[in-house]
Amino acid sequence: RRVHGASVCILMIFPDVAIAETIDIVDENNNVVRQATRKEMRTHNLLHRSTSVVVTNKDGLIYVQRRARVKDYCPGYLDPAPGGVLQAGEEYADNARREVEEEMGVRDVPLTYITTFLHDDVVRVWTGLFTCGPYDGPLTLQEEEVESVTLMKPEELLELAESGKDKVTSDGLHALRLYLAWKEEQSRK
């Protein structure tokens, strides 16, 4: 089955992957309604919060991650936007900064907030979308999160997803499309 150019991934629960981490569960208006463990959120596909950060280099290419095969969501898939699930009480911007540093070693590069959007497809999540760059420094990959990183033109990744030649996270594609629309809008200002 295909969803918006992405292959539907299987949510997996691994006993050793942050199952006890406490996160905020939110409603359809992004209001916190309670806390739950990450395992409970994944098991019941509960609406929660996450971030996506499109990281670019000086040539406008994006850093595309190959997700580690032990991830609980879309293992082995391509993802155009590093990020992650917010911990209980965590702010979007703090999470975005933490995730790009943890996953890729990108630090001391300003983040620009783009939007917050509801993604209700394979996962149900309110995502804070940011961009970061240009970044042309070294990468330090967190092996339990990221298998590899490739620089790509955004259009190349969209074509790859649409052709079915590789699997791309559906929320990552959603974030990438919103990023490209924002970038187009910024170029007209």
GROMACS .gro file of C-alpha atoms in nm:
model
  189
    1ARG     CA    1   0.000   0.000   0.000
    2ARG     CA    2   0.127   0.349  -0.085
    3VAL     CA    3   0.048   0.670   0.099
    4HIS     CA    4   0.138   1.006  -0.060
    5GLY     CA    5   0.438   0.855  -0.237
    6ALA     CA    6   0.562   0.669   0.071
    7SER     CA    7   0.548   0.301   0.141
    8VAL     CA    8   0.354   0.230   0.455
    9CYS     CA    9   0.593   0.116   0.724
   10ILE     CA   10   0.534  -0.122   1.006
   11LEU     CA   11   0.554   0.013   1.359
   12MET     CA   12   0.778  -0.212   1.560
   13ILE     CA   13   0.816  -0.238   1.935
   14PHE     CA   14   1.162  -0.335   2.057
   15PRO     CA   15   1.196  -0.408   2.428
   16ASP     CA   16   1.526  -0.219   2.453
   17VAL     CA   17   1.425   0.101   2.271
   18ALA     CA   18   1.319   0.378   2.512
   19ILE     CA   19   0.993   0.204   2.599
   20ALA     CA   20   0.970   0.369   2.940
   21GLU     CA   21   1.025   0.722   2.806
   22THR     CA   22   0.733   0.945   2.912
   23ILE     CA   23   0.575   1.160   2.642
   24ASP     CA   24   0.279   1.396   2.614
   25ILE     CA   25  -0.034   1.263   2.447
   26VAL     CA   26  -0.230   1.543   2.277
   27ASP     CA   27  -0.575   1.596   2.128
   28GLU     CA   28  -0.678   1.702   1.778
   29ASN     CA   29  -0.601   2.065   1.874
   30ASN     CA   30  -0.250   1.982   2.001
   31ASN     CA   31  -0.346   2.026   2.369
   32VAL     CA   32  -0.183   1.792   2.620
   33VAL     CA   33  -0.441   1.551   2.761
   34ARG     CA   34  -0.215   1.308   2.951
   35GLN     CA   35   0.123   1.136   2.955
   36ALA     CA   36   0.206   0.786   2.837
   37THR     CA   37   0.509   0.570   2.775
   38ARG     CA   38   0.654   0.559   2.428
   39LYS     CA   39   0.557   0.190   2.410
   40GLU     CA   40   0.192   0.271   2.489
   41MET     CA   41   0.194   0.553   2.233
   42ARG     CA   42   0.331   0.323   1.960
   43THR     CA   43   0.111   0.026   2.055
   44HIS     CA   44  -0.211   0.231   2.040
   45ASN     CA   45  -0.096   0.487   1.778
   46LEU     CA   46  -0.176   0.773   2.015
   47LEU     CA   47  -0.160   1.134   1.896
   48HIS     CA   48   0.165   1.290   2.021
   49ARG     CA   49   0.426   1.555   1.932
   50SER     CA   50   0.747   1.536   1.733
   51THR     CA   51   0.986   1.752   1.537
   52SER     CA   52   1.126   1.740   1.185
   53VAL     CA   53   1.431   1.945   1.089
   54VAL     CA   54   1.532   1.988   0.725
   55VAL     CA   55   1.910   2.034   0.734
   56THR     CA   56   2.067   2.191   0.424
   57ASN     CA   57   2.418   2.258   0.301
   58LYS     CA   58   2.545   2.574   0.125
   59ASP     CA   59   2.435   2.432  -0.215
   60GLY     CA   60   2.075   2.379  -0.099
   61LEU     CA   61   2.104   2.001  -0.081
   62ILE     CA   62   1.933   1.827   0.209
   63TYR     CA   63   2.083   1.570   0.443
   64VAL     CA   64   1.873   1.254   0.404
   65GLN     CA   65   1.905   0.991   0.674
   66ARG     CA   66   1.875   0.617   0.634
   67ARG     CA   67   1.702   0.526   0.960
   68ALA     CA   68   1.866   0.255   1.171
   69ARG     CA   69   1.715  -0.090   1.130
   70VAL     CA   70   1.637  -0.108   1.503
   71LYS     CA   71   1.411   0.200   1.506
   72ASP     CA   72   1.056   0.151   1.635
   73TYR     CA   73   0.912   0.353   1.345
   74CYS     CA   74   1.000   0.288   0.980
   75PRO     CA   75   1.331   0.104   1.034
   76GLY     CA   76   1.562   0.129   0.732
   77TYR     CA   77   1.354   0.398   0.560
   78LEU     CA   78   1.492   0.722   0.418
   79ASP     CA   79   1.398   1.034   0.613
   80PRO     CA   80   1.459   1.388   0.484
   81ALA     CA   81   1.420   1.548   0.826
   82PRO     CA   82   1.592   1.436   1.145
   83GLY     CA   83   1.388   1.489   1.457
   84GLY     CA   84   1.204   1.293   1.715
   85VAL     CA   85   0.928   1.247   1.967
   86LEU     CA   86   0.905   1.519   2.232
   87GLN     CA   87   0.947   1.409   2.590
   88ALA     CA   88   0.679   1.510   2.839
   89GLY     CA   89   0.693   1.888   2.890
   90GLU     CA   90   0.959   1.943   2.621
   91GLU     CA   91   0.930   2.239   2.383
   92TYR     CA   92   0.946   2.188   2.005
   93ALA     CA   93   1.257   2.405   1.952
   94ASP     CA   94   1.448   2.237   2.237
   95ASN     CA   95   1.367   1.895   2.093
   96ALA     CA   96   1.469   1.999   1.741
   97ARG     CA   97   1.807   2.126   1.861
   98ARG     CA   98   1.865   1.815   2.073
   99GLU     CA   99   1.767   1.573   1.796
  100VAL     CA  100   1.990   1.717   1.520
  101GLU     CA  101   2.281   1.722   1.760
  102GLU     CA  102   2.220   1.368   1.888
  103GLU     CA  103   2.140   1.209   1.551
  104MET     CA  104   2.391   1.388   1.327
  105GLY     CA  105   2.628   1.593   1.545
  106VAL     CA  106   2.499   1.923   1.399
  107ARG     CA  107   2.539   2.198   1.658
  108ASP     CA  108   2.571   2.574   1.679
  109VAL     CA  109   2.363   2.625   1.363
  110PRO     CA  110   2.052   2.842   1.398
  111LEU     CA  111   1.711   2.680   1.363
  112THR     CA  112   1.430   2.852   1.177
  113TYR     CA  113   1.076   2.760   1.273
  114ILE     CA  114   0.848   2.698   0.972
  115THR     CA  115   0.517   2.560   1.100
  116THR     CA  116   0.344   2.303   1.316
  117PHE     CA  117   0.131   2.051   1.127
  118LEU     CA  118  -0.086   1.749   1.193
  119HIS     CA  119   0.027   1.429   1.023
  120ASP     CA  120  -0.240   1.161   1.054
  121ASP     CA  121  -0.132   0.872   0.835
  122VAL     CA  122   0.093   0.587   0.941
  123VAL     CA  123   0.147   0.774   1.268
  124ARG     CA  124  -0.071   1.037   1.434
  125VAL     CA  125   0.150   1.328   1.530
  126TRP     CA  126   0.165   1.706   1.564
  127THR     CA  127   0.503   1.796   1.414
  128GLY     CA  128   0.703   2.113   1.466
  129LEU     CA  129   0.887   2.177   1.139
  130PHE     CA  130   1.220   2.361   1.138
  131THR     CA  131   1.507   2.418   0.898
  132CYS     CA  132   1.873   2.435   0.989
  133GLY     CA  133   2.161   2.546   0.772
  134PRO     CA  134   2.360   2.594   0.577
  135TYR     CA  135   2.567   2.327   0.747
  136ASP     CA  136   2.878   2.187   0.581
  137GLY     CA  137   3.062   2.057   0.885
  138PRO     CA  138   3.139   1.703   0.992
  139LEU     CA  139   2.862   1.461   1.084
  140THR     CA  140   2.867   1.232   1.384
  141LEU     CA  141   2.591   0.977   1.340
  142GLN     CA  142   2.416   0.814   1.635
  143GLU     CA  143   2.427   0.451   1.521
  144GLU     CA  144   2.113   0.342   1.707
  145GLU     CA  145   1.921   0.617   1.523
  146VAL     CA  146   2.092   0.669   1.186
  147GLU     CA  147   2.254   0.414   0.956
  148SER     CA  148   2.387   0.666   0.702
  149VAL     CA  149   2.332   1.014   0.557
  150THR     CA  150   2.329   1.121   0.191
  151LEU     CA  151   2.311   1.470   0.042
  152MET     CA  152   2.029   1.499  -0.214
  153LYS     CA  153   1.829   1.753  -0.406
  154PRO     CA  154   1.480   1.761  -0.253
  155GLU     CA  155   1.329   1.682  -0.593
  156GLU     CA  156   1.545   1.368  -0.619
  157LEU     CA  157   1.404   1.234  -0.297
  158LEU     CA  158   1.046   1.309  -0.402
  159GLU     CA  159   1.105   1.125  -0.732
  160LEU     CA  160   1.261   0.831  -0.548
  161ALA     CA  161   0.958   0.807  -0.319
  162GLU     CA  162   0.705   0.840  -0.602
  163SER     CA  163   0.881   0.576  -0.811
  164GLY     CA  164   0.881   0.328  -0.522
  165LYS     CA  165   1.255   0.263  -0.573
  166ASP     CA  166   1.314   0.324  -0.205
  167LYS     CA  167   1.105   0.363   0.110
  168VAL     CA  168   1.065   0.712   0.256
  169THR     CA  169   0.883   0.798   0.578
  170SER     CA  170   0.540   0.946   0.507
  171ASP     CA  171   0.577   1.213   0.776
  172GLY     CA  172   0.920   1.304   0.636
  173LEU     CA  173   0.768   1.351   0.290
  174HIS     CA  174   0.491   1.564   0.440
  175ALA     CA  175   0.755   1.778   0.616
  176LEU     CA  176   0.965   1.805   0.299
  177ARG     CA  177   0.668   1.924   0.091
  178LEU     CA  178   0.583   2.188   0.353
  179TYR     CA  179   0.949   2.295   0.364
  180LEU     CA  180   0.960   2.333  -0.016
  181ALA     CA  181   0.639   2.540  -0.015
  182TRP     CA  182   0.783   2.761   0.262
  183LYS     CA  183   1.113   2.798   0.072
  184GLU     CA  184   0.922   2.901  -0.243
  185GLU     CA  185   0.724   3.156  -0.043
  186GLN     CA  186   1.045   3.295   0.109
  187SER     CA  187   1.201   3.339  -0.238
  188ARG     CA  188   0.909   3.563  -0.339
  189LYS     CA  189   0.962   3.803  -0.047
   0.00000   0.00000   0.00000
